[in-house]
CSV table of C-alpha atoms and ligand atoms in Angstrom, one decimal:
chain,number,residue,atom,x,y,z
A,1,MET,CA,30.7,25.8,-31.4
A,2,GLN,CA,30.5,22.1,-32.3
A,3,PHE,CA,26.5,21.8,-32.4
A,4,GLN,CA,25.0,18.5,-31.4
A,5,ASN,CA,21.3,17.0,-32.2
A,6,ASN,CA,20.3,15.9,-28.9
A,7,LEU,CA,18.1,16.7,-26.4
A,8,GLU,CA,21.2,16.6,-23.7
A,9,PHE,CA,23.1,19.0,-25.6
A,10,ALA,CA,20.5,21.5,-26.3
A,11,ARG,CA,19.7,21.6,-22.6
A,12,GLN,CA,22.9,22.1,-21.9
A,13,LEU,CA,23.2,25.2,-23.7
A,14,ASP,CA,19.6,26.1,-22.2
A,15,ALA,CA,21.6,25.8,-19.0
A,16,GLU,CA,24.3,28.1,-20.2
A,17,ASP,CA,21.6,30.7,-21.3
A,18,SER,CA,21.6,34.2,-19.4
A,19,LEU,CA,18.3,35.1,-20.9
A,20,GLY,CA,16.9,31.7,-20.2
A,21,LYS,CA,14.8,32.8,-17.0
A,22,TYR,CA,12.8,35.2,-19.2
A,23,ARG,CA,11.1,32.6,-20.7
A,24,LYS,CA,8.6,32.2,-17.6
A,25,GLU,CA,7.9,35.8,-17.8
A,26,PHE,CA,5.7,34.9,-21.4
A,27,HIS,CA,2.4,33.2,-21.9
A,28,PHE,CA,2.7,30.4,-24.2
A,29,PRO,CA,-0.2,29.0,-26.0
A,30,LYS,CA,-1.0,25.3,-25.6
A,31,VAL,CA,-2.0,22.6,-27.9
A,32,ASP,CA,-3.0,19.3,-26.2
A,33,GLY,CA,-2.1,20.5,-22.6
A,34,LYS,CA,1.4,21.1,-23.7
A,35,GLN,CA,3.2,24.4,-24.6
A,36,VAL,CA,4.2,25.1,-28.1
A,37,ILE,CA,7.0,26.2,-29.9
A,38,TYR,CA,6.9,29.5,-30.9
A,39,PHE,CA,8.3,30.8,-34.1
A,40,THR,CA,6.1,33.6,-34.9
A,41,GLY,CA,7.7,36.4,-33.4
A,42,ASN,CA,7.8,37.8,-36.4
A,43,SER,CA,4.7,38.3,-36.6
A,44,LEU,CA,3.1,38.6,-33.2
A,45,GLY,CA,5.4,38.1,-30.2
A,46,LEU,CA,4.0,36.5,-26.8
A,47,GLN,CA,2.3,37.9,-24.1
A,48,PRO,CA,4.8,39.2,-21.5
A,49,LYS,CA,3.2,38.3,-18.1
A,50,ARG,CA,3.8,41.5,-16.5
A,51,THR,CA,1.7,43.8,-19.4
A,52,GLN,CA,-1.3,42.6,-17.6
A,53,ARG,CA,0.0,44.9,-14.3
A,54,PHE,CA,0.9,47.7,-16.9
A,55,VAL,CA,-3.0,47.8,-18.4
A,56,ASP,CA,-4.6,46.9,-15.3
A,57,GLU,CA,-2.7,50.0,-13.6
A,58,ILE,CA,-4.5,52.4,-16.4
A,59,MET,CA,-8.4,50.6,-15.7
A,60,THR,CA,-8.2,50.9,-12.3
A,61,ASP,CA,-7.2,55.0,-12.5
A,62,TRP,CA,-10.1,55.0,-15.1
A,63,ALA,CA,-12.3,53.6,-12.6
A,64,GLU,CA,-10.9,55.4,-9.8
A,65,LEU,CA,-9.8,58.8,-10.9
A,66,ALA,CA,-11.8,59.6,-14.6
A,67,VAL,CA,-10.7,62.6,-16.3
A,68,GLU,CA,-8.5,63.2,-13.3
A,69,GLY,CA,-6.2,60.3,-14.3
A,70,HIS,CA,-5.2,62.6,-17.5
A,71,PHE,CA,-2.7,64.5,-14.7
A,72,HIS,CA,-3.5,62.6,-11.3
A,73,ALA,CA,-2.5,58.7,-12.1
A,74,GLU,CA,0.4,57.9,-10.8
A,75,LYS,CA,1.8,57.9,-14.3
A,76,PRO,CA,-0.4,60.3,-15.6
A,77,TRP,CA,-2.0,59.8,-19.0
A,78,TRP,CA,-1.2,63.2,-21.0
A,79,ASP,CA,2.2,62.8,-21.2
A,80,TYR,CA,2.2,58.7,-20.5
A,81,HIS,CA,3.9,58.5,-23.7
A,82,GLU,CA,6.8,60.3,-22.9
A,83,LYS,CA,8.3,57.5,-20.8
A,84,LEU,CA,8.8,55.3,-23.7
A,85,ALA,CA,11.4,57.8,-25.4
A,86,LYS,CA,14.5,56.7,-23.8
A,87,PRO,CA,14.2,53.4,-23.4
A,88,LEU,CA,13.1,52.8,-27.0
A,89,ALA,CA,15.8,55.2,-28.4
A,90,LYS,CA,18.3,52.7,-26.8
A,91,VAL,CA,16.6,49.9,-29.2
A,92,VAL,CA,16.8,51.7,-32.2
A,93,GLY,CA,19.7,53.7,-31.9
A,94,ALA,CA,18.6,57.0,-31.7
A,95,LYS,CA,18.7,60.3,-29.3
A,96,PRO,CA,15.3,60.1,-26.9
A,97,GLU,CA,14.5,63.4,-28.8
A,98,GLU,CA,14.2,61.2,-32.3
A,99,VAL,CA,11.7,58.9,-31.3
A,100,THR,CA,8.4,58.6,-30.2
A,101,VAL,CA,5.5,56.4,-30.1
A,102,MET,CA,2.0,56.9,-31.7
A,103,ASN,CA,-0.7,55.7,-33.8
A,104,THR,CA,0.2,52.5,-36.2
A,105,LEU,CA,2.7,51.4,-38.6
A,106,THR,CA,1.2,52.5,-41.8
A,107,VAL,CA,-0.4,55.0,-40.4
A,108,ASN,CA,3.1,56.5,-39.2
A,109,LEU,CA,4.6,56.0,-42.6
A,110,HIS,CA,1.9,57.9,-44.4
A,111,LEU,CA,2.3,60.5,-42.4
A,112,LEU,CA,6.3,60.7,-42.3
A,113,MET,CA,5.6,60.0,-46.0
A,114,VAL,CA,3.4,63.7,-45.9
A,115,SER,CA,7.1,65.2,-44.2
A,116,PHE,CA,9.5,63.7,-46.5
A,117,TYR,CA,8.4,62.9,-49.3
A,118,ARG,CA,8.1,66.2,-51.1
A,119,PRO,CA,7.9,65.4,-55.1
A,120,THR,CA,8.7,68.4,-57.2
A,121,ALA,CA,8.7,68.1,-61.1
A,122,LYS,CA,12.5,66.9,-61.9
A,123,ARG,CA,12.6,64.8,-58.3
A,124,PHE,CA,9.5,62.7,-57.6
A,125,LYS,CA,10.6,59.0,-57.6
A,126,ILE,CA,10.3,56.6,-54.6
A,127,ILE,CA,13.0,53.3,-54.5
A,128,CYS,CA,11.4,50.6,-52.3
A,129,GLU,CA,11.6,46.8,-52.8
A,130,GLU,CA,10.2,44.8,-54.9
A,131,LYS,CA,7.5,42.8,-53.6
A,132,ALA,CA,7.7,45.1,-50.4
A,133,PHE,CA,4.8,44.0,-48.0
A,134,PRO,CA,1.4,44.9,-49.5
A,135,SER,CA,0.6,47.3,-47.0
A,136,ASP,CA,3.6,49.3,-48.1
A,137,GLN,CA,2.9,48.6,-51.7
A,138,TYR,CA,-0.7,50.2,-51.1
A,139,MET,CA,1.1,53.3,-49.1
A,140,PHE,CA,3.2,54.1,-52.3
A,141,ALA,CA,0.5,54.1,-54.7
A,142,SER,CA,-1.7,56.0,-52.5
A,143,GLN,CA,0.6,58.3,-52.0
A,144,LEU,CA,1.7,59.0,-55.3
A,145,ARG,CA,-1.6,58.9,-56.7
A,146,PHE,CA,-2.2,61.6,-54.0
A,147,HIS,CA,0.1,63.9,-55.6
A,148,GLY,CA,-1.2,63.0,-59.2
A,149,LEU,CA,1.6,60.7,-59.8
A,150,ALA,CA,1.4,57.6,-62.1
A,151,PRO,CA,2.8,54.5,-59.6
A,152,GLU,CA,4.1,53.2,-63.1
A,153,ASN,CA,6.3,56.4,-63.6
A,154,ALA,CA,7.7,57.0,-60.1
A,155,LEU,CA,7.7,53.9,-58.5
A,156,VAL,CA,11.3,52.1,-58.7
A,157,GLU,CA,11.4,48.5,-57.5
A,158,LEU,CA,14.6,47.0,-56.5
A,159,LYS,CA,14.9,43.7,-58.4
A,160,LYS,CA,16.6,40.7,-57.2
A,161,ARG,CA,19.2,38.8,-59.8
A,162,ASP,CA,17.7,36.4,-61.5
A,163,GLY,CA,17.7,33.1,-59.9
A,164,GLU,CA,18.7,34.8,-56.4
A,165,HIS,CA,16.8,35.3,-53.2
A,166,PHE,CA,18.2,38.0,-51.7
A,167,TRP,CA,19.4,42.0,-52.9
A,168,ARG,CA,22.7,42.8,-53.5
A,169,THR,CA,23.6,46.3,-51.7
A,170,ALA,CA,25.8,46.7,-55.0
A,171,ASP,CA,23.0,46.5,-57.2
A,172,ILE,CA,20.7,48.9,-54.5
A,173,ILE,CA,23.4,51.5,-54.5
A,174,GLU,CA,23.7,51.3,-58.9
A,175,LYS,CA,20.0,52.0,-58.4
A,176,ILE,CA,20.2,54.7,-56.2
A,177,LYS,CA,23.0,56.0,-58.6
A,178,GLU,CA,21.3,55.4,-61.6
A,179,THR,CA,18.0,57.5,-60.1
A,180,GLY,CA,20.2,60.4,-59.4
A,181,ASP,CA,18.5,63.5,-59.1
A,182,GLU,CA,15.1,61.9,-59.7
A,183,LEU,CA,15.2,60.0,-56.6
A,184,ALA,CA,12.8,62.1,-54.3
A,185,LEU,CA,12.7,59.0,-51.7
A,186,VAL,CA,14.6,55.6,-50.7
A,187,LEU,CA,12.1,53.6,-48.4
A,188,LEU,CA,12.8,49.9,-47.5
A,189,GLY,CA,12.6,47.3,-44.9
A,190,GLY,CA,15.3,47.3,-42.7
A,191,VAL,CA,14.3,43.7,-42.9
A,192,ASN,CA,12.5,42.5,-45.4
A,193,TYR,CA,9.5,40.5,-44.0
A,194,TYR,CA,9.4,37.1,-46.7
A,195,THR,CA,13.0,36.2,-46.4
A,196,GLY,CA,14.8,37.7,-43.3
A,197,GLN,CA,17.0,39.8,-45.6
A,198,VAL,CA,18.6,42.1,-43.3
A,199,PHE,CA,19.7,45.1,-45.9
A,200,ASP,CA,22.9,47.5,-44.9
A,201,MET,CA,21.1,50.4,-44.0
A,202,SER,CA,24.3,52.3,-43.1
A,203,LYS,CA,25.5,52.2,-46.9
A,204,ILE,CA,22.0,52.3,-48.3
A,205,THR,CA,21.1,55.5,-46.3
A,206,LYS,CA,24.6,57.0,-47.5
A,207,ALA,CA,23.8,56.7,-50.9
A,208,GLY,CA,20.4,57.9,-50.8
A,209,LYS,CA,21.7,60.9,-48.7
A,210,ALA,CA,24.4,61.3,-51.5
A,211,ALA,CA,22.1,61.0,-54.1
A,212,GLY,CA,20.2,64.5,-52.4
A,213,ALA,CA,17.1,62.0,-51.4
A,214,MET,CA,15.3,61.4,-48.6
A,215,VAL,CA,15.7,57.8,-47.1
A,216,GLY,CA,13.3,56.2,-44.6
A,217,TRP,CA,12.9,52.6,-43.2
A,218,ASP,CA,10.1,50.3,-42.6
A,219,LEU,CA,11.5,48.4,-39.5
A,220,ALA,CA,8.4,46.1,-38.7
A,221,HIS,CA,10.9,43.6,-39.1
A,222,ALA,CA,14.0,45.0,-37.6
A,223,VAL,CA,12.7,46.5,-34.6
A,224,GLY,CA,13.8,44.3,-31.3
A,225,ASN,CA,15.8,41.8,-33.6
A,226,ILE,CA,19.0,43.4,-35.3
A,227,GLU,CA,21.4,46.3,-34.0
A,228,LEU,CA,20.0,50.1,-35.2
A,229,LYS,CA,21.7,52.4,-35.4
A,230,LEU,CA,19.2,55.4,-37.2
A,231,HIS,CA,21.0,57.9,-35.5
A,232,ASP,CA,24.6,57.4,-36.7
A,233,TRP,CA,23.2,56.4,-39.9
A,234,ASN,CA,22.2,59.5,-40.6
A,235,ALA,CA,18.3,58.2,-41.9
A,236,ASP,CA,15.8,60.6,-42.1
A,237,PHE,CA,12.8,58.8,-40.9
A,238,ALA,CA,11.8,55.6,-39.6
A,239,ALA,CA,8.7,53.4,-38.3
A,240,TRP,CA,7.9,50.1,-37.2
A,241,CYS,CA,5.4,48.1,-35.0
A,242,SER,CA,5.7,47.2,-31.8
A,243,TYR,CA,3.9,43.7,-31.7
A,244,LYS,CA,6.9,41.7,-33.4
A,245,TYR,CA,9.6,41.1,-31.7
A,246,MET,CA,8.6,43.9,-29.1
A,247,ASN,CA,5.9,41.8,-27.6
A,248,SER,CA,3.3,45.1,-27.1
A,249,GLY,CA,0.2,43.4,-28.2
A,250,PRO,CA,-2.3,42.9,-31.2
A,251,GLY,CA,-2.3,45.8,-33.5
A,252,ASN,CA,-0.6,48.0,-30.9
A,253,ALA,CA,1.0,51.0,-30.8
A,254,SER,CA,3.8,52.5,-33.3
A,255,GLY,CA,7.3,54.1,-33.2
A,256,ILE,CA,8.6,56.3,-35.3
A,257,PHE,CA,12.6,58.0,-35.9
A,258,VAL,CA,12.6,61.4,-36.9
A,259,ASN,CA,16.3,62.5,-37.5
A,260,GLN,CA,17.2,65.3,-35.2
A,261,ARG,CA,18.2,67.8,-38.2
A,262,HIS,CA,14.3,67.6,-38.9
A,263,LEU,CA,13.2,68.9,-35.4
A,264,ASN,CA,12.3,72.0,-33.6
A,265,LYS,CA,11.0,73.4,-37.4
A,266,LYS,CA,8.0,75.2,-37.9
A,267,ASP,CA,8.1,75.3,-41.7
A,268,ILE,CA,8.5,71.2,-42.3
A,269,GLN,CA,4.9,69.7,-44.0
A,270,ARG,CA,3.5,68.0,-41.5
A,271,PHE,CA,-0.3,66.8,-40.6
A,272,GLU,CA,-0.7,68.0,-37.5
A,273,GLY,CA,-2.8,67.9,-33.9
A,274,TRP,CA,-3.1,69.3,-30.6
A,275,TRP,CA,-0.5,66.6,-29.2
A,276,GLY,CA,2.2,67.9,-31.2
A,277,THR,CA,1.8,71.3,-30.2
A,278,LYS,CA,3.9,72.2,-26.9
A,279,LYS,CA,2.7,70.9,-24.0
A,280,GLU,CA,3.1,74.0,-21.9
A,281,SER,CA,0.7,75.8,-23.7
A,282,ARG,CA,-1.4,73.0,-24.9
A,283,PHE,CA,-4.3,73.5,-22.7
A,284,LEU,CA,-4.8,77.4,-23.4
A,285,MET,CA,-6.1,76.2,-26.5
A,286,LYS,CA,-4.4,78.5,-28.6
A,287,PRO,CA,-5.4,78.7,-32.5
A,288,GLU,CA,-1.5,78.8,-33.6
A,289,PHE,CA,0.3,75.5,-33.7
A,290,GLU,CA,3.8,75.4,-31.6
A,291,PRO,CA,5.7,72.3,-32.4
A,292,MET,CA,7.0,70.1,-29.9
A,293,ALA,CA,10.7,70.6,-30.2
A,294,ASN,CA,11.3,66.4,-30.2
A,295,ALA,CA,9.8,63.9,-32.5
A,296,ASP,CA,6.1,64.5,-30.4
A,297,ALA,CA,5.7,67.4,-33.2
A,298,TRP,CA,4.4,64.3,-35.3
A,299,GLN,CA,1.8,63.3,-32.4
A,300,ILE,CA,-1.9,64.4,-33.9
A,301,SER,CA,-3.9,62.9,-31.3
A,302,ASN,CA,-4.4,62.3,-27.6
A,303,ALA,CA,-2.2,59.3,-27.2
A,304,PRO,CA,-4.6,55.7,-27.0
A,305,VAL,CA,-2.6,54.7,-23.4
A,306,LEU,CA,-4.3,51.4,-22.9
A,307,SER,CA,-2.4,50.8,-26.2
A,308,VAL,CA,0.8,52.2,-25.2
A,309,ALA,CA,0.8,50.8,-21.5
A,310,PRO,CA,2.0,47.4,-23.0
A,311,TYR,CA,4.7,48.7,-25.3
A,312,LEU,CA,6.1,50.4,-21.8
A,313,ALA,CA,6.0,46.9,-20.1
A,314,SER,CA,7.9,45.4,-22.9
A,315,LEU,CA,10.4,48.1,-23.1
A,316,GLU,CA,10.8,48.0,-19.1
A,317,MET,CA,12.1,44.2,-20.2
A,318,PHE,CA,14.5,45.4,-23.0
A,319,GLU,CA,16.1,47.6,-20.3
A,320,GLU,CA,16.6,44.8,-18.3
A,321,VAL,CA,18.2,42.9,-21.0
A,322,GLY,CA,19.6,45.0,-23.3
A,323,MET,CA,19.9,44.6,-27.2
A,324,GLU,CA,23.1,43.7,-27.1
A,325,ALA,CA,22.2,40.1,-25.1
A,326,LEU,CA,19.5,39.4,-27.4
A,327,ILE,CA,21.5,39.7,-30.3
A,328,ALA,CA,24.3,37.2,-28.9
A,329,LYS,CA,21.1,35.0,-28.0
A,330,ARG,CA,19.5,35.2,-31.2
A,331,LYS,CA,22.8,34.7,-33.4
A,332,GLY,CA,23.3,31.2,-30.8
A,333,ILE,CA,19.3,30.0,-31.3
A,334,VAL,CA,19.4,30.7,-35.4
A,335,ALA,CA,22.6,28.9,-35.6
A,336,TYR,CA,21.4,25.9,-33.9
A,337,LEU,CA,18.1,26.1,-35.8
A,338,GLU,CA,19.9,26.1,-39.4
A,339,PHE,CA,21.9,22.8,-38.0
A,340,ILE,CA,18.8,20.9,-36.9
A,341,LEU,CA,17.3,21.7,-40.1
A,342,HIS,CA,20.3,20.0,-41.9
A,343,GLU,CA,20.4,17.3,-39.5
A,344,VAL,CA,17.0,16.6,-40.4
A,345,GLU,CA,17.5,17.0,-43.9
A,346,LYS,CA,20.2,13.9,-43.8
A,347,GLU,CA,17.3,11.7,-42.5
A,348,VAL,CA,14.9,12.1,-45.1
A,349,GLU,CA,14.3,12.6,-48.6
A,350,SER,CA,13.3,16.0,-48.8
A,351,THR,CA,15.5,19.4,-49.3
A,352,PHE,CA,15.1,22.2,-47.5
A,353,GLU,CA,16.6,25.2,-48.9
A,354,ILE,CA,17.1,28.5,-46.4
A,355,ILE,CA,16.4,31.4,-48.7
A,356,THR,CA,17.6,33.7,-45.9
A,357,PRO,CA,21.2,35.1,-46.7
A,358,GLU,CA,23.6,35.4,-44.1
A,359,ASP,CA,23.1,38.7,-43.0
A,360,ARG,CA,19.6,37.8,-41.2
A,361,GLY,CA,18.0,38.4,-37.7
A,362,CYS,CA,15.8,36.1,-35.9
A,363,GLN,CA,13.8,34.5,-39.4
A,364,LEU,CA,15.1,31.7,-41.4
A,365,SER,CA,12.8,31.5,-44.8
A,366,VAL,CA,13.0,27.6,-46.1
A,367,PHE,CA,11.7,26.7,-48.9
A,368,LEU,CA,10.3,23.4,-48.7
A,369,HIS,CA,11.5,21.4,-51.3
A,370,GLY,CA,9.3,18.1,-52.0
A,371,GLN,CA,6.7,18.8,-49.2
A,372,GLY,CA,3.8,21.3,-49.2
A,373,ARG,CA,1.0,22.6,-47.1
A,374,SER,CA,0.5,19.8,-45.5
A,375,LEU,CA,3.4,19.5,-43.4
A,376,PHE,CA,2.7,22.8,-42.1
A,377,ASP,CA,-0.8,21.9,-40.8
A,378,TYR,CA,1.3,18.8,-39.2
A,379,LEU,CA,3.3,21.1,-37.5
A,380,MET,CA,0.6,23.3,-36.5
A,381,ASN,CA,-1.4,20.3,-35.1
A,382,ASN,CA,1.5,19.1,-33.1
A,383,GLY,CA,2.3,22.3,-31.3
A,384,VAL,CA,4.5,24.3,-33.9
A,385,ILE,CA,3.2,27.7,-34.4
A,386,THR,CA,5.1,29.0,-37.8
A,387,ASP,CA,3.9,30.7,-40.7
A,388,TRP,CA,3.2,30.0,-44.3
A,389,ARG,CA,3.7,32.2,-47.0
A,390,GLU,CA,3.0,31.1,-50.9
A,391,PRO,CA,4.1,29.1,-53.0
A,392,ASN,CA,5.9,26.9,-50.9
A,393,VAL,CA,7.8,28.9,-47.7
A,394,ILE,CA,7.7,28.4,-44.2
A,395,ARG,CA,9.2,31.3,-41.6
A,396,LEU,CA,10.7,30.6,-38.9
A,397,ALA,CA,11.6,33.4,-36.1
A,398,PRO,CA,12.9,32.1,-32.5
A,399,ALA,CA,12.5,34.8,-30.6
A,400,PRO,CA,15.4,35.1,-28.1
A,401,PHE,CA,13.3,36.8,-25.2
A,402,TYR,CA,11.2,33.4,-25.0
A,403,CYS,CA,12.5,30.6,-27.2
A,404,SER,CA,15.1,27.7,-26.1
A,405,TYR,CA,17.7,25.5,-27.4
A,406,GLU,CA,15.7,22.4,-26.5
A,407,ASP,CA,12.1,24.1,-28.6
A,408,MET,CA,14.9,23.8,-31.6
A,409,PHE,CA,15.7,20.2,-30.8
A,410,ARG,CA,11.7,19.1,-30.5
A,411,PHE,CA,10.8,21.3,-33.4
A,412,GLY,CA,13.6,18.9,-35.9
A,413,GLN,CA,11.7,15.8,-33.9
A,414,ILE,CA,8.6,16.9,-35.2
A,415,LEU,CA,9.6,18.1,-38.9
A,416,LYS,CA,11.3,14.9,-39.3
A,417,LYS,CA,8.2,12.4,-38.0
A,418,GLY,CA,5.9,14.6,-40.1
A,419,ILE,CA,8.1,14.0,-43.2
A,420,LEU,CA,8.8,10.4,-42.4
A,421,GLU,CA,5.1,10.0,-41.9
A,422,ASN,CA,5.0,11.5,-45.6
A,423,VAL,CA,1.7,13.9,-44.6
B,1,PLP,C1,7.3,45.2,-43.1
B,1,PLP,C2,5.7,45.5,-42.6
B,1,PLP,N1,5.2,46.7,-43.1
B,1,PLP,C3,3.8,47.1,-42.6
B,1,PLP,C4,3.4,46.4,-41.9
B,1,PLP,C5,1.9,46.8,-41.5
B,1,PLP,O1,1.5,46.9,-40.4
B,1,PLP,P1,0.4,47.7,-39.5
B,1,PLP,O2,-0.9,46.7,-39.8
B,1,PLP,O3,0.6,48.1,-37.7
B,1,PLP,O4,0.1,48.9,-40.6
B,1,PLP,C6,3.5,45.3,-41.0
B,1,PLP,C7,2.9,44.1,-40.9
B,1,PLP,O5,3.2,43.1,-40.4
B,1,PLP,C8,4.8,44.8,-42.0
B,1,PLP,O6,5.5,43.4,-41.8
């Protein structure tokens, strides 16, 4: 499609957008009384208006039923989390029994590493991306120390080629082959948080499995953003947070995937608690642990329903819309944003380098040559919520659920003004 940099054109695209009606289903912050242009769905998604109802329902049940709410609330709390499995499985391309919701992301990755990182004297290495999200780096280092291993010997960081901002799949596969039978685990971010690169999860998983390793994915920036087929790709495990593209609220419950082949096993290493034991006999308070036959076996504590409820509200919306429609809109809006950036570039001295490769989801990471932190501050003060990463990168992530084409056009106008005013 031939894009145009004007308001009428942007409004026309919005009028044709089948998801346009969802915009008013979200609460937008305001700056100077005006709804912001929100680019940080990759950090914290906006609050859906219906979420309040889901949370209020639990607050009311708690007030009116107290402990009886566990079994007698309209949505009883004791198995509340089970309602999420089916819709969530669709979002991540899994079977319902392969997913569950529990804890938070880093905690879940640690718990999954307990099961799927089982180093031996020969096979002990972990492949991860260089400069992985810091929490993942701390997790790797502390897991390795826990096993008595030194991160400098056991952690293999995938490097980019000199002068390039992205990882080449061929290089990753080569590194997997090279590490060979020393490789215990491949654990990467499905979408890199800094550059927005989408990894070829199918090919990388296949290579990792062929090397005899476990393969897991940190899907913080992937879930609700790109197409995922965890089951078909044959990944061993994955975990993600729900507060970015899934709009479930700050620090809220995380999801996990455990491949069917690891389910219903008693002999698997796992940190266990009473919510992972069979629900039929859970309240018999027996000493033996009888694992749930699905991913719920990894549940430890009784579910924090106040944090799971917003995730259920969000999944209701994902069910209504479907990933296919979200991805189609995402492709359109990101392409329009890229076009707008190049239009602005023609009218100013500065240049923008989009370091996100073509394999991308919502996020464009833009290196600002000749502009610095003051431009970022200008954007924030003028109603554009974006984020800044050292040394000079802004990350723009227009979430398809609530961002409009008009937002992209208006952003271009504000950006141009900010640069021309030489902030
Ligand atoms: C890629 C990635 N991994 C891990 C985390 C940590 O998440 P949490 O604080 O929920 O454990 C984040 C948070 O933004 C992230 O982006």
